PDB file of C-alpha atoms in Angstrom:
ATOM      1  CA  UNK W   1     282.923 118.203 227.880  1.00 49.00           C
ATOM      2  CA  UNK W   2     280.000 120.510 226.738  1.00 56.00           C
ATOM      3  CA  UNK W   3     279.697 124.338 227.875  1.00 57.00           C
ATOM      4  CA  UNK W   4     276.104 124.485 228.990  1.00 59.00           C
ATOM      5  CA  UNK W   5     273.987 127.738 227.487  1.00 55.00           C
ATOM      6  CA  UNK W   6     273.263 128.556 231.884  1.00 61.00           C
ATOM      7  CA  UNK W   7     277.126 128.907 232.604  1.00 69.00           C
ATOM      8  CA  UNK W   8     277.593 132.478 233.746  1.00 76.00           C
ATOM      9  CA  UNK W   9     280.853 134.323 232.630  1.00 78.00           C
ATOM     10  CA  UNK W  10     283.177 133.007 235.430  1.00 83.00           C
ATOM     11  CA  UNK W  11     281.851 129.521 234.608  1.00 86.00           C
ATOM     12  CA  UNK W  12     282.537 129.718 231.373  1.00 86.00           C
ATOM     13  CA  UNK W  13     286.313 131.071 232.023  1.00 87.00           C
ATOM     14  CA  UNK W  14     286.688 128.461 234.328  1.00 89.00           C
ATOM     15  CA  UNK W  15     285.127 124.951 231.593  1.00 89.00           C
ATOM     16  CA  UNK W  16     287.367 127.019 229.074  1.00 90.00           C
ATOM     17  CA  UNK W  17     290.754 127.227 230.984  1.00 90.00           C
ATOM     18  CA  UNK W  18     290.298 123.718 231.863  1.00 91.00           C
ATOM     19  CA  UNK W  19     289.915 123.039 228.112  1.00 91.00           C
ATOM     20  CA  UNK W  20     293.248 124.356 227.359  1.00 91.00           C
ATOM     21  CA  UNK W  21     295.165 122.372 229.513  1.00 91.00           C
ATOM     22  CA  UNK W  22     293.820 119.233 228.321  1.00 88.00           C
ATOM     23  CA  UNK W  23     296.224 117.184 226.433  1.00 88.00           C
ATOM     24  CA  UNK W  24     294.524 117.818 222.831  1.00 88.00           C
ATOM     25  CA  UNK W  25     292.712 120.421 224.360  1.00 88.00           C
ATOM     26  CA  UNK W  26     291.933 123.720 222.687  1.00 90.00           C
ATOM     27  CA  UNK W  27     294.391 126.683 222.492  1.00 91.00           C
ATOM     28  CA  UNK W  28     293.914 129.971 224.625  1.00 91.00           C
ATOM     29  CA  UNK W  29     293.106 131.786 221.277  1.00 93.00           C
ATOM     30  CA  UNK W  30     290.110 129.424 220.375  1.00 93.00           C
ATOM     31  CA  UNK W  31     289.026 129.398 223.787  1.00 91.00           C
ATOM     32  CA  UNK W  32     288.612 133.595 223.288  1.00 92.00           C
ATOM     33  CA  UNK W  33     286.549 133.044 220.376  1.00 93.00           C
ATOM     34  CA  UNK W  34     284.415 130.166 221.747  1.00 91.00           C
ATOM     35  CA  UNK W  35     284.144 132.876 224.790  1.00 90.00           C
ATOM     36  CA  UNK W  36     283.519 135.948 222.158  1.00 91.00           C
ATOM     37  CA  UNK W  37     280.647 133.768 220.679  1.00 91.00           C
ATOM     38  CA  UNK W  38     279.035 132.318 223.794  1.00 88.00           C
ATOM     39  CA  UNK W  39     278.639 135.902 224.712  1.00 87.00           C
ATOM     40  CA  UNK W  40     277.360 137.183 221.796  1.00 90.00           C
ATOM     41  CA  UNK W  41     275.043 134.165 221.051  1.00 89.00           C
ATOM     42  CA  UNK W  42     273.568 132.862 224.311  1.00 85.00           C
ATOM     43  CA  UNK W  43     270.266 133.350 224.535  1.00 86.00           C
ATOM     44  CA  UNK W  44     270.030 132.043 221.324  1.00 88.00           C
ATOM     45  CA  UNK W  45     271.965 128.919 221.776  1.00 84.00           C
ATOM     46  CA  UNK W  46     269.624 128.859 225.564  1.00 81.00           C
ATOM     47  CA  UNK W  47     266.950 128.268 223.298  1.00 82.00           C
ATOM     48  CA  UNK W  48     267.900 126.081 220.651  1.00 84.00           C
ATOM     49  CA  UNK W  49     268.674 123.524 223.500  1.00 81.00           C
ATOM     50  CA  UNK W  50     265.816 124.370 224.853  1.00 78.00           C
ATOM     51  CA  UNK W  51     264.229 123.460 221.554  1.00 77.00           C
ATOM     52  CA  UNK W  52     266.352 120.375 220.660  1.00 78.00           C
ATOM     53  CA  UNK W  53     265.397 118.613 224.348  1.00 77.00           C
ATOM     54  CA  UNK W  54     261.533 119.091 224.104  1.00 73.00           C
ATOM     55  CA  UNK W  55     260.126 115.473 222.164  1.00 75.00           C
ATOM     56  CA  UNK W  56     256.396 116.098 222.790  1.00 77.00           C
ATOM     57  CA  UNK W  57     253.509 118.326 223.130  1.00 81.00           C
ATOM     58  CA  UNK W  58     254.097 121.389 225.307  1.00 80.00           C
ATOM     59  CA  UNK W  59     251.309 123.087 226.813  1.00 85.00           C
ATOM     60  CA  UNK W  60     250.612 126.375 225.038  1.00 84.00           C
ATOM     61  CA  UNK W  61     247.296 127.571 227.164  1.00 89.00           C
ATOM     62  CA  UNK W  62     245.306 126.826 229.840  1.00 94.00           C
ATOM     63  CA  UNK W  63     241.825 127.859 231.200  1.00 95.00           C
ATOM     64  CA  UNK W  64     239.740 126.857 233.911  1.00 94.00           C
ATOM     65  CA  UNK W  65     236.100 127.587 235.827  1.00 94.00           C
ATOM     66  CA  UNK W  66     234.074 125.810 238.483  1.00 92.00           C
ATOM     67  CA  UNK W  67     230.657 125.690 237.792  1.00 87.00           C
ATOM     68  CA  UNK W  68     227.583 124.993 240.275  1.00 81.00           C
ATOM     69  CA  UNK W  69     224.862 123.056 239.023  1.00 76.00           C
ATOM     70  CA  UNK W  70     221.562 125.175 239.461  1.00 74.00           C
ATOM     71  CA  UNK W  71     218.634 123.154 238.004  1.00 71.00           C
ATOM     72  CA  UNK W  72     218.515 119.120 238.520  1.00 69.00           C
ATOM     73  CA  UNK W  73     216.421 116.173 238.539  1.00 74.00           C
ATOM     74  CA  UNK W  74     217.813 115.415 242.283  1.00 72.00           C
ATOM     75  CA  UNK W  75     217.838 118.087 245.051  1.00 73.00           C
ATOM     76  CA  UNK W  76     221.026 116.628 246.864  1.00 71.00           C
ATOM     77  CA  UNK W  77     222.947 117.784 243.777  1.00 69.00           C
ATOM     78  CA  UNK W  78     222.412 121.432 243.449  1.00 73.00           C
ATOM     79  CA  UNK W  79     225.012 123.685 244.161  1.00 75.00           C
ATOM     80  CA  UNK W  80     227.471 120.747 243.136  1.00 78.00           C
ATOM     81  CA  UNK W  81     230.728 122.222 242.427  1.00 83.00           C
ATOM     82  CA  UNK W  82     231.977 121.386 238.628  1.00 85.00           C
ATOM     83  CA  UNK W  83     235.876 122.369 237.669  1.00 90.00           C
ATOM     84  CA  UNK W  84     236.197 122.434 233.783  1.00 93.00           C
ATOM     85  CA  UNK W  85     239.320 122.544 232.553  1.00 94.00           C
ATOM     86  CA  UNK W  86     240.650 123.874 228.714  1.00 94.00           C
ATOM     87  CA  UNK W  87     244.296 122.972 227.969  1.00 92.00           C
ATOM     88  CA  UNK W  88     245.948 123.550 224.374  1.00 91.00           C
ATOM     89  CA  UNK W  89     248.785 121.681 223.595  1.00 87.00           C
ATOM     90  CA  UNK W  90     251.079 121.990 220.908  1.00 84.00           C
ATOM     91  CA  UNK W  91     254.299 120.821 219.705  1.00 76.00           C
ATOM     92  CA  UNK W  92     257.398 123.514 220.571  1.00 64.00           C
ATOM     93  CA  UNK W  93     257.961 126.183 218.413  1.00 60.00           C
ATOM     94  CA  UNK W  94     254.629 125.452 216.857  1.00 60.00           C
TER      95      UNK W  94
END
């Protein structure tokens, strides 16, 4: 089993008590330094999963209008609405 970075405290007790009484399981004193460091280290470790699990292109920005057309060869189209749409993508971290 894996302690997941979005365990709160009690969680975390709870995955590392269950540890311990595993046959081969860890001992109560490495389960208060896994604890110690999960506290000290988990926004950091939040992100670097975070960071390991994302293959592609995020999206880093995007901006959009609507436009109406003003001026055209055919009357029936003026005042046609026109979304444009500006997205930046990027890989994470990046």
């Amino acid at each position: 089993s894996i302690a997941s970075a979005d365990m709160d405290s009690n969680q975390l007790e709870a995955f590392l008590t269950a540890q311990t009484k595993k046959q081969g399981g860890i001992t109560s004193d490495q389960a208060a330094v896994i604890a110690k460091f999960w506290k000290n280290h988990r926004t950091q470790i939040h992100e670097s999963l975070i960071n390991q699990s994302c293959w592609d292109n995020v999206l880093k920005n995007m901006n959009w209008r609507v436009d109406l057309k003003s001026q055209l060869r055919h009357i029936d189209q003026i005042n046609t609405p026109v979304a444009i749409v500006e997205m930046e993508l990027g890989k994470n971290g990046q």
